[in-house]
Amino acid sequence: MSTTGANADPLAALGSLPGVAESVESVRKSVDRVYGHRVMRRRSNEITSEAALRGARGSAALSGADWALEEVRRRSDFGVDDESRVMGAALRLTAEAGQLLSIWRQSPLRVLARLHLVAAASDRDEVGRPRQAGESVDEPLIELPLPGAAEVSGRLEGLSELIIAGGSAPALVTAAVVQGELLALRPFVSHNGLVARAAARIVLVGSGLDPKSVCPAEVGHAELGRASYLAALDGYVSGTPEGMAAWITHCGSAIELGARESTAVCEALQRGAA
């Protein structure tokens, strides 16, 4: 995404793209329905915990570890093979994201570095910092052209400046751009998809749209499917107004599905079935 030009608030400008305002409003109504549920008044911590688990499962599914929810609940060893390591990384990121809200608006690049460190769970030199020239990226499920290290550095700085500056953009727009930009750049040597979705989650919570983190967009992205996710990402990478709008509205649909998931959890708890 270009962050230069005459418009002082390019993220807010994206809110005027066709269909985006309608998606923003639809997302708000879906989120409000969850927060208005009577179970949320008494058992919001349980809903948050369940949403975290389901969100981690959804994010891992998009990164190649598509496990049943009960398998995630049952397992305790997440270092046996590639899929279990992906799932373990997703669970660690979900737990860590909530601890980084106060830092995000002041130092988003520091938060991203921390997220990668947590996901990789390694002390190797290339972990916890943007990749350097010549370093390869292990992200086989995203087959987009890979920007060079210099471009990555410049665009990360631009994204950081936009976040720190704030602005009037809806949370959906900001979260979609953060996620899309990180997926397009793949700034780390691994775990970029997981980090991108965790960063988007931080935006949604920190913006006040979903302060209790009970509307896991990752659930919706997984339900919509990896093919749709990657097709929408192609629209973001194209940079066209139509492509950007398609990505943002896709992210909006994912949040709505996440909200629907937590509404169902609320209703199950109300019935005493969960």
Tab-separated table of C-alpha atoms in Angstrom:
chain	number	residue	atom	x	y	z
A	1	MET	CA	0.000	0.000	0.000
A	2	SER	CA	1.328	3.427	-0.881
A	3	THR	CA	1.494	5.741	2.112
A	4	THR	CA	2.552	8.830	0.223
A	5	GLY	CA	0.632	11.525	-1.554
A	6	ALA	CA	-1.553	14.522	-0.809
A	7	ASN	CA	-4.068	12.698	1.333
A	8	ALA	CA	-3.046	13.131	4.981
A	9	ASP	CA	-5.090	10.134	6.060
A	10	PRO	CA	-4.877	7.451	3.351
A	11	LEU	CA	-6.444	4.815	5.591
A	12	ALA	CA	-9.545	6.956	6.102
A	13	ALA	CA	-9.753	7.460	2.324
A	14	LEU	CA	-10.113	3.708	1.904
A	15	GLY	CA	-13.333	3.913	3.874
A	16	SER	CA	-14.982	5.639	0.937
A	17	LEU	CA	-14.290	2.804	-1.502
A	18	PRO	CA	-17.395	1.097	-2.914
A	19	GLY	CA	-18.927	-1.297	-0.430
A	20	VAL	CA	-16.529	-0.514	2.404
A	21	ALA	CA	-18.819	1.808	4.367
A	22	GLU	CA	-21.580	-0.800	4.177
A	23	SER	CA	-19.169	-3.477	5.399
A	24	VAL	CA	-18.048	-1.267	8.297
A	25	GLU	CA	-21.659	-0.773	9.372
A	26	SER	CA	-22.501	-4.445	9.018
A	27	VAL	CA	-19.467	-5.409	11.118
A	28	ARG	CA	-20.462	-2.954	13.828
A	29	LYS	CA	-23.963	-4.410	14.030
A	30	SER	CA	-22.611	-7.964	14.211
A	31	VAL	CA	-20.192	-7.066	16.995
A	32	ASP	CA	-22.897	-5.182	18.888
A	33	ARG	CA	-25.108	-8.277	18.816
A	34	VAL	CA	-22.445	-10.296	20.622
A	35	TYR	CA	-21.833	-7.618	23.229
A	36	GLY	CA	-25.562	-7.215	23.733
A	37	HIS	CA	-26.104	-10.888	24.507
A	38	ARG	CA	-27.160	-11.471	28.115
A	39	VAL	CA	-24.467	-14.116	28.634
A	40	MET	CA	-21.790	-11.484	27.948
A	41	ARG	CA	-22.897	-9.566	31.034
A	42	ARG	CA	-22.125	-12.513	33.311
A	43	ARG	CA	-19.622	-14.738	31.563
A	44	SER	CA	-17.598	-12.535	29.230
A	45	ASN	CA	-14.297	-14.054	30.385
A	46	GLU	CA	-15.464	-17.476	29.235
A	47	ILE	CA	-16.480	-16.087	25.852
A	48	THR	CA	-13.106	-14.381	25.495
A	49	SER	CA	-11.240	-17.583	26.329
A	50	GLU	CA	-13.296	-19.637	23.897
A	51	ALA	CA	-12.900	-17.025	21.167
A	52	ALA	CA	-9.130	-17.070	21.693
A	53	LEU	CA	-8.978	-20.830	21.272
A	54	ARG	CA	-11.178	-20.808	18.189
A	55	GLY	CA	-9.302	-17.867	16.710
A	56	ALA	CA	-5.960	-19.624	17.150
A	57	ARG	CA	-7.377	-22.747	15.511
A	58	GLY	CA	-8.635	-20.673	12.571
A	59	SER	CA	-5.346	-18.842	12.089
A	60	ALA	CA	-3.394	-22.108	12.215
A	61	ALA	CA	-5.757	-23.623	9.628
A	62	LEU	CA	-4.881	-20.816	7.217
A	63	SER	CA	-1.201	-21.628	7.768
A	64	GLY	CA	-1.590	-25.325	7.024
A	65	ALA	CA	-2.585	-26.876	10.370
A	66	ASP	CA	-6.310	-27.462	9.960
A	67	TRP	CA	-7.189	-29.322	13.151
A	68	ALA	CA	-10.578	-30.020	14.659
A	69	LEU	CA	-11.344	-27.807	17.641
A	70	GLU	CA	-11.488	-30.754	20.012
A	71	GLU	CA	-8.041	-31.852	18.858
A	72	VAL	CA	-6.697	-28.423	19.824
A	73	ARG	CA	-8.331	-28.733	23.252
A	74	ARG	CA	-6.954	-32.231	23.773
A	75	ARG	CA	-3.353	-31.761	22.713
A	76	SER	CA	-0.635	-30.471	25.001
A	77	ASP	CA	2.451	-31.205	22.906
A	78	PHE	CA	2.838	-28.687	20.099
A	79	GLY	CA	6.386	-29.393	19.009
A	80	VAL	CA	6.245	-32.851	17.484
A	81	ASP	CA	5.892	-31.998	13.796
A	82	ASP	CA	5.348	-29.038	11.463
A	83	GLU	CA	1.575	-28.865	11.943
A	84	SER	CA	1.755	-29.059	15.716
A	85	ARG	CA	4.406	-26.334	15.752
A	86	VAL	CA	2.140	-24.093	13.677
A	87	MET	CA	-0.711	-24.719	16.103
A	88	GLY	CA	1.526	-24.033	19.075
A	89	ALA	CA	2.678	-20.763	17.498
A	90	ALA	CA	-0.922	-19.690	16.883
A	91	LEU	CA	-1.873	-20.399	20.497
A	92	ARG	CA	1.156	-18.513	21.842
A	93	LEU	CA	0.390	-15.512	19.648
A	94	THR	CA	-3.214	-15.400	20.791
A	95	ALA	CA	-2.070	-15.308	24.404
A	96	GLU	CA	0.637	-12.729	23.721
A	97	ALA	CA	-1.404	-10.294	21.623
A	98	GLY	CA	-3.451	-9.107	24.580
A	99	GLN	CA	-0.292	-8.108	26.430
A	100	LEU	CA	0.882	-5.768	23.671
A	101	LEU	CA	-2.055	-3.396	23.269
A	102	SER	CA	-0.466	-0.517	25.171
A	103	ILE	CA	2.702	-0.695	23.063
A	104	TRP	CA	1.065	-0.985	19.633
A	105	ARG	CA	0.089	2.654	19.105
A	106	GLN	CA	3.526	3.914	20.200
A	107	SER	CA	5.775	1.261	18.626
A	108	PRO	CA	4.060	-1.109	16.195
A	109	LEU	CA	7.356	-2.371	14.793
A	110	ARG	CA	8.444	-3.404	18.266
A	111	VAL	CA	5.188	-5.317	18.669
A	112	LEU	CA	5.612	-7.066	15.330
A	113	ALA	CA	9.133	-8.110	16.288
A	114	ARG	CA	7.831	-9.479	19.574
A	115	LEU	CA	5.046	-11.385	17.829
A	116	HIS	CA	7.540	-13.045	15.533
A	117	LEU	CA	9.792	-13.946	18.447
A	118	VAL	CA	6.852	-15.551	20.250
A	119	ALA	CA	5.684	-17.405	17.144
A	120	ALA	CA	9.114	-18.748	16.216
A	121	ALA	CA	10.054	-19.661	19.808
A	122	SER	CA	13.708	-19.625	18.810
A	123	ASP	CA	16.814	-17.617	19.650
A	124	ARG	CA	18.217	-17.738	16.115
A	125	ASP	CA	19.636	-14.440	14.888
A	126	GLU	CA	17.000	-13.960	12.185
A	127	VAL	CA	14.093	-14.251	14.648
A	128	GLY	CA	12.378	-11.134	15.975
A	129	ARG	CA	13.567	-8.735	13.282
A	130	PRO	CA	12.693	-8.001	9.640
A	131	ARG	CA	14.540	-10.205	7.181
A	132	GLN	CA	17.720	-8.962	5.589
A	133	ALA	CA	18.900	-9.126	1.993
A	134	GLY	CA	19.522	-12.699	0.940
A	135	GLU	CA	17.427	-14.321	3.649
A	136	SER	CA	14.707	-16.668	2.431
A	137	VAL	CA	11.124	-16.849	3.682
A	138	ASP	CA	9.347	-20.013	4.783
A	139	GLU	CA	5.740	-19.149	3.882
A	140	PRO	CA	4.774	-21.785	1.281
A	141	LEU	CA	1.031	-21.094	1.300
A	142	ILE	CA	1.444	-17.511	0.044
A	143	GLU	CA	2.756	-17.570	-3.501
A	144	LEU	CA	3.064	-13.853	-4.203
A	145	PRO	CA	6.202	-12.130	-5.480
A	146	LEU	CA	8.459	-11.471	-2.508
A	147	PRO	CA	9.512	-7.840	-1.991
A	148	GLY	CA	13.181	-7.190	-1.342
A	149	ALA	CA	14.492	-6.308	2.103
A	150	ALA	CA	14.851	-2.601	1.278
A	151	GLU	CA	11.228	-2.366	0.122
A	152	VAL	CA	10.097	-4.251	3.211
A	153	SER	CA	11.930	-1.812	5.472
A	154	GLY	CA	10.456	1.243	3.772
A	155	ARG	CA	6.909	-0.045	3.740
A	156	LEU	CA	7.073	-1.188	7.354
A	157	GLU	CA	8.197	2.298	8.343
A	158	GLY	CA	5.316	3.788	6.367
A	159	LEU	CA	2.819	1.457	8.006
A	160	SER	CA	4.243	2.279	11.430
A	161	GLU	CA	3.908	6.009	10.780
A	162	LEU	CA	0.252	5.614	9.820
A	163	ILE	CA	-0.537	3.645	12.972
A	164	ILE	CA	1.291	6.058	15.264
A	165	ALA	CA	-0.364	9.073	13.614
A	166	GLY	CA	-3.798	7.586	14.202
A	167	GLY	CA	-6.625	9.047	12.182
A	168	SER	CA	-10.286	8.568	11.499
A	169	ALA	CA	-10.207	5.279	9.600
A	170	PRO	CA	-12.634	2.616	10.843
A	171	ALA	CA	-11.051	-0.257	12.753
A	172	LEU	CA	-12.011	-2.678	9.986
A	173	VAL	CA	-10.039	-0.681	7.423
A	174	THR	CA	-6.955	-0.331	9.610
A	175	ALA	CA	-6.956	-4.007	10.591
A	176	ALA	CA	-7.388	-5.089	6.969
A	177	VAL	CA	-4.513	-2.902	5.801
A	178	VAL	CA	-2.215	-4.075	8.593
A	179	GLN	CA	-2.964	-7.701	7.802
A	180	GLY	CA	-2.772	-7.239	4.028
A	181	GLU	CA	0.485	-5.323	4.161
A	182	LEU	CA	2.186	-7.896	6.382
A	183	LEU	CA	0.994	-10.753	4.191
A	184	ALA	CA	2.192	-8.956	1.066
A	185	LEU	CA	5.584	-8.057	2.556
A	186	ARG	CA	6.263	-11.229	4.553
A	187	PRO	CA	8.801	-9.214	6.558
A	188	PHE	CA	10.014	-12.141	8.664
A	189	VAL	CA	11.711	-15.376	7.683
A	190	SER	CA	8.716	-17.406	8.921
A	191	HIS	CA	5.245	-17.273	10.533
A	192	ASN	CA	4.188	-14.136	8.643
A	193	GLY	CA	0.576	-15.232	8.235
A	194	LEU	CA	0.177	-15.955	11.935
A	195	VAL	CA	1.832	-12.655	12.861
A	196	ALA	CA	-0.303	-10.699	10.386
A	197	ARG	CA	-3.538	-12.071	11.804
A	198	ALA	CA	-2.389	-11.476	15.382
A	199	ALA	CA	-1.555	-7.865	14.504
A	200	ALA	CA	-4.997	-7.391	12.951
A	201	ARG	CA	-6.502	-8.782	16.166
A	202	ILE	CA	-4.560	-6.170	18.179
A	203	VAL	CA	-6.001	-3.424	15.980
A	204	LEU	CA	-9.577	-4.643	16.432
A	205	VAL	CA	-9.220	-4.894	20.208
A	206	GLY	CA	-7.202	-1.711	20.706
A	207	SER	CA	-9.542	0.353	18.536
A	208	GLY	CA	-12.472	-0.413	20.813
A	209	LEU	CA	-14.408	-2.256	18.133
A	210	ASP	CA	-13.927	-5.567	19.962
A	211	PRO	CA	-12.350	-4.647	23.322
A	212	LYS	CA	-12.954	-8.046	24.929
A	213	SER	CA	-11.657	-9.913	21.866
A	214	VAL	CA	-14.785	-12.004	21.425
A	215	CYS	CA	-15.197	-11.752	17.638
A	216	PRO	CA	-12.347	-13.835	16.197
A	217	ALA	CA	-11.918	-12.859	12.560
A	218	GLU	CA	-9.563	-15.815	12.148
A	219	VAL	CA	-12.558	-18.126	12.547
A	220	GLY	CA	-14.285	-16.330	9.700
A	221	HIS	CA	-11.240	-16.375	7.445
A	222	ALA	CA	-10.911	-20.115	7.964
A	223	GLU	CA	-14.614	-20.649	7.302
A	224	LEU	CA	-14.465	-18.627	4.088
A	225	GLY	CA	-11.532	-20.815	3.048
A	226	ARG	CA	-7.887	-20.389	2.168
A	227	ALA	CA	-8.614	-20.022	-1.548
A	228	SER	CA	-10.949	-17.073	-0.935
A	229	TYR	CA	-8.458	-15.584	1.507
A	230	LEU	CA	-5.645	-15.690	-1.026
A	231	ALA	CA	-7.871	-14.420	-3.841
A	232	ALA	CA	-8.897	-11.435	-1.733
A	233	LEU	CA	-5.249	-10.849	-0.824
A	234	ASP	CA	-4.436	-10.700	-4.535
A	235	GLY	CA	-6.867	-7.777	-4.681
A	236	TYR	CA	-5.008	-5.995	-1.907
A	237	VAL	CA	-1.650	-6.555	-3.583
A	238	SER	CA	-3.016	-5.198	-6.879
A	239	GLY	CA	-3.460	-1.810	-5.222
A	240	THR	CA	-6.523	-1.007	-7.323
A	241	PRO	CA	-9.563	0.556	-5.633
A	242	GLU	CA	-11.626	-2.508	-6.537
A	243	GLY	CA	-8.982	-4.885	-5.185
A	244	MET	CA	-8.523	-2.957	-1.961
A	245	ALA	CA	-12.275	-2.801	-1.421
A	246	ALA	CA	-12.588	-6.537	-2.043
A	247	TRP	CA	-9.918	-7.293	0.568
A	248	ILE	CA	-11.429	-4.975	3.173
A	249	THR	CA	-14.933	-6.334	2.696
A	250	HIS	CA	-13.572	-9.886	2.831
A	251	CYS	CA	-11.990	-9.049	6.185
A	252	GLY	CA	-15.320	-7.561	7.257
A	253	SER	CA	-17.122	-10.780	6.377
A	254	ALA	CA	-14.573	-12.714	8.440
A	255	ILE	CA	-15.239	-10.548	11.510
A	256	GLU	CA	-18.977	-11.024	11.077
A	257	LEU	CA	-18.529	-14.790	10.960
A	258	GLY	CA	-16.341	-14.625	14.058
A	259	ALA	CA	-19.051	-12.641	15.812
A	260	ARG	CA	-21.620	-15.213	14.746
A	261	GLU	CA	-19.427	-17.968	16.195
A	262	SER	CA	-19.251	-16.262	19.581
A	263	THR	CA	-22.978	-15.550	19.536
A	264	ALA	CA	-23.514	-19.290	19.107
A	265	VAL	CA	-21.178	-19.928	22.051
A	266	CYS	CA	-23.211	-17.473	24.150
A	267	GLU	CA	-26.432	-19.246	23.236
A	268	ALA	CA	-24.934	-22.648	24.046
A	269	LEU	CA	-23.829	-21.400	27.459
A	270	GLN	CA	-27.258	-19.952	28.026
A	271	ARG	CA	-28.789	-23.341	27.338
A	272	GLY	CA	-26.251	-25.000	29.611
A	273	ALA	CA	-24.878	-26.979	26.682
A	274	ALA	CA	-21.302	-25.745	26.781
